[in-house]
Tab-separated table of C-alpha atoms in Angstrom:
chain	number	residue	atom	x	y	z
A	791	VAL	CA	0.000	0.000	0.000
A	792	ASP	CA	1.211	3.518	-0.754
A	793	VAL	CA	-0.229	7.042	-0.644
A	794	SER	CA	0.231	9.459	-3.551
A	795	PRO	CA	2.557	12.413	-2.915
A	796	ASP	CA	-0.402	14.837	-2.853
A	797	GLY	CA	-2.343	12.597	-0.456
A	798	THR	CA	-5.405	12.247	-2.703
A	799	ARG	CA	-4.986	8.589	-3.736
A	800	ILE	CA	-3.994	5.247	-2.258
A	801	VAL	CA	-2.673	2.325	-4.303
A	802	SER	CA	-3.001	-1.283	-3.176
A	803	GLY	CA	-2.058	-4.680	-4.554
A	804	SER	CA	-3.838	-7.945	-3.915
A	805	ASP	CA	-3.683	-11.721	-4.209
A	806	ASP	CA	-5.951	-11.694	-7.278
A	807	GLY	CA	-3.349	-9.850	-9.385
A	808	LEU	CA	-5.118	-6.491	-9.311
A	809	VAL	CA	-3.658	-3.107	-8.486
A	810	LYS	CA	-6.333	-0.704	-7.302
A	811	VAL	CA	-6.310	3.064	-6.888
A	812	TRP	CA	-8.572	4.607	-4.253
A	813	ASP	CA	-9.735	8.175	-3.590
A	814	THR	CA	-8.708	9.142	-0.046
A	815	ALA	CA	-11.570	11.625	0.413
A	816	THR	CA	-14.383	9.245	-0.577
A	817	GLY	CA	-12.788	5.840	-0.029
A	818	LYS	CA	-14.044	4.788	-3.461
A	819	GLU	CA	-12.075	2.824	-6.003
A	820	VAL	CA	-11.189	5.043	-8.973
A	821	ARG	CA	-9.115	2.679	-11.120
A	822	THR	CA	-8.209	-1.000	-11.433
A	823	LEU	CA	-4.992	-2.060	-13.151
A	824	GLN	CA	-4.720	-5.659	-14.290
A	825	GLY	CA	-1.482	-7.311	-15.258
A	826	ARG	CA	-1.040	-11.041	-15.448
A	827	PRO	CA	-2.598	-13.276	-12.792
A	828	GLY	CA	-0.625	-13.670	-9.582
A	829	LYS	CA	-0.198	-11.965	-6.251
A	830	VAL	CA	0.765	-8.291	-6.290
A	831	LEU	CA	3.159	-8.083	-3.356
A	832	SER	CA	4.351	-4.483	-3.501
A	833	VAL	CA	3.174	-1.171	-4.942
A	834	GLY	CA	4.250	2.463	-4.916
A	835	PHE	CA	3.700	5.868	-6.475
A	836	SER	CA	6.400	7.785	-8.320
A	837	PRO	CA	7.551	10.976	-6.572
A	838	ASP	CA	5.410	13.094	-8.923
A	839	GLY	CA	2.380	10.788	-8.536
A	840	LYS	CA	2.097	10.217	-12.298
A	841	ARG	CA	3.203	6.577	-12.288
A	842	ILE	CA	2.498	3.486	-10.200
A	843	LEU	CA	4.953	0.680	-9.648
A	844	SER	CA	3.931	-2.899	-8.848
A	845	GLY	CA	5.831	-6.068	-8.023
A	846	SER	CA	4.342	-9.536	-8.372
A	847	GLY	CA	5.125	-13.071	-7.373
A	848	ALA	CA	6.236	-15.902	-9.606
A	849	LEU	CA	3.670	-18.025	-11.407
A	850	ALA	CA	4.284	-21.756	-11.560
A	851	ALA	CA	3.985	-21.802	-15.362
A	852	GLU	CA	6.377	-18.886	-15.923
A	853	GLY	CA	8.604	-19.126	-12.870
A	854	TYR	CA	9.423	-15.421	-12.466
A	855	GLY	CA	7.925	-12.323	-10.908
A	856	LEU	CA	7.308	-9.033	-12.662
A	857	VAL	CA	7.948	-5.389	-11.964
A	858	GLU	CA	5.523	-3.142	-13.838
A	859	ILE	CA	5.136	0.625	-14.250
A	860	TRP	CA	1.663	2.028	-14.936
A	861	ASP	CA	0.322	5.443	-15.903
A	862	ALA	CA	-1.544	6.545	-12.772
A	863	MET	CA	-4.150	8.575	-14.694
A	864	THR	CA	-4.990	6.255	-17.602
A	865	GLY	CA	-4.076	2.879	-16.111
A	866	GLY	CA	-1.980	2.050	-19.170
A	867	LYS	CA	1.049	-0.176	-18.694
A	868	LEU	CA	4.280	1.705	-19.459
A	869	ARG	CA	6.972	-0.905	-18.819
A	870	THR	CA	7.391	-4.485	-17.603
A	871	TRP	CA	10.527	-6.226	-16.302
A	872	ARG	CA	11.234	-9.739	-15.155
A	873	CYS	CA	12.647	-9.486	-11.657
A	874	GLY	CA	15.702	-11.320	-10.429
A	875	SER	CA	17.658	-14.042	-12.127
A	876	SER	CA	16.371	-17.129	-10.351
A	877	ASN	CA	13.479	-19.221	-11.553
A	878	SER	CA	11.520	-18.604	-8.372
A	879	CYS	CA	11.856	-14.826	-8.137
A	880	ILE	CA	9.210	-12.923	-6.198
A	881	ALA	CA	9.203	-9.107	-6.311
A	882	LEU	CA	8.835	-8.564	-2.572
A	883	GLY	CA	9.634	-4.863	-2.693
A	884	VAL	CA	9.628	-2.132	-5.332
A	885	ARG	CA	10.413	1.566	-5.028
A	886	PHE	CA	11.039	4.597	-7.252
A	887	SER	CA	14.133	6.718	-6.676
A	888	PRO	CA	13.462	10.177	-5.205
A	889	ASP	CA	13.821	11.759	-8.665
A	890	GLY	CA	11.754	9.036	-10.412
A	891	THR	CA	14.512	8.066	-12.868
A	892	ARG	CA	15.312	4.719	-11.277
A	893	VAL	CA	13.410	1.778	-9.856
A	894	ILE	CA	14.696	-0.746	-7.377
A	895	SER	CA	13.208	-4.192	-7.004
A	896	ALA	CA	13.976	-6.657	-4.264
A	897	ALA	CA	13.757	-10.395	-4.597
A	898	ASP	CA	16.554	-12.937	-4.389
A	899	GLU	CA	18.710	-10.024	-5.499
A	900	VAL	CA	18.318	-6.259	-5.497
A	901	GLU	CA	18.194	-4.695	-8.946
A	902	MET	CA	18.230	-1.051	-9.974
A	903	TRP	CA	16.636	-0.133	-13.312
A	904	ASP	CA	16.710	3.001	-15.426
A	905	THR	CA	13.016	3.839	-15.956
A	906	ALA	CA	13.523	5.465	-19.387
A	907	SER	CA	15.563	2.696	-21.020
A	908	GLY	CA	14.633	-0.344	-18.925
A	909	VAL	CA	18.312	-1.224	-18.552
A	910	VAL	CA	19.636	-2.708	-15.308
A	911	VAL	CA	22.139	-0.189	-13.912
A	912	GLY	CA	22.978	-2.013	-10.692
A	913	ARG	CA	22.569	-5.422	-9.110
A	914	ALA	CA	23.464	-7.040	-5.802
A	915	ARG	CA	23.221	-10.829	-5.920
A	916	ASN	CA	22.810	-13.379	-3.155
A	917	VAL	CA	21.458	-10.887	-0.653
A	918	GLY	CA	18.475	-12.924	0.505
A	919	SER	CA	14.839	-11.928	0.219
A	920	LYS	CA	14.229	-8.234	0.891
A	921	VAL	CA	10.861	-7.054	2.079
A	922	SER	CA	11.527	-3.341	2.632
A	923	LEU	CA	13.571	-0.882	0.571
A	924	VAL	CA	14.839	2.681	0.872
A	925	MET	CA	16.850	4.553	-1.751
A	926	GLY	CA	19.208	7.458	-1.120
A	927	PRO	CA	18.475	10.908	-2.590
A	928	ARG	CA	20.937	10.540	-5.469
A	929	ALA	CA	19.688	7.049	-6.454
A	930	ARG	CA	23.146	5.550	-5.936
A	931	THR	CA	22.580	3.767	-2.638
A	932	CYS	CA	19.762	1.562	-1.469
A	933	VAL	CA	19.185	-0.309	1.749
A	934	GLY	CA	17.007	-3.369	2.096
A	935	ARG	CA	15.665	-5.023	5.193
A	936	GLY	CA	15.244	-8.756	4.862
A	937	ARG	CA	13.610	-11.469	6.865
A	938	THR	CA	16.807	-12.193	8.755
A	939	GLY	CA	17.901	-8.601	9.497
A	940	ASP	CA	19.228	-5.421	7.960
A	941	GLU	CA	21.613	-5.428	5.039
A	942	ALA	CA	22.938	-2.702	2.786
A	943	SER	CA	23.260	-3.253	-0.943
């Protein structure tokens, strides 16, 4: 769950594969975003509130999780990445950089993506499953908290 920077919307992910956007004043759903089936485990708004990021779990048939960027106003999908390099990757955490130019995803490894090109610009392997992420103001450092404790990547 995340709140838009202006505080007017909430985004949530669910086990049915849907990402939903809610109006904070009325509590009503204003948009539903549907990717492939599978649990949506993490969501977030971009710093300007114009994009939504979602991370999903691996499907048995495909074996990998996805990181997706959506247009927050139209619901259109802007970009999709396969997360991690293992066959059982689950995107446990996703986050935009403070300037919105990078995305980090946490699974069996932490990856940093350039949002314009979709190219991986950084990767830390064998770090264990991360469930919480924070990125520094210059998008060069990120810290992830895993199930077994705190680790920097």
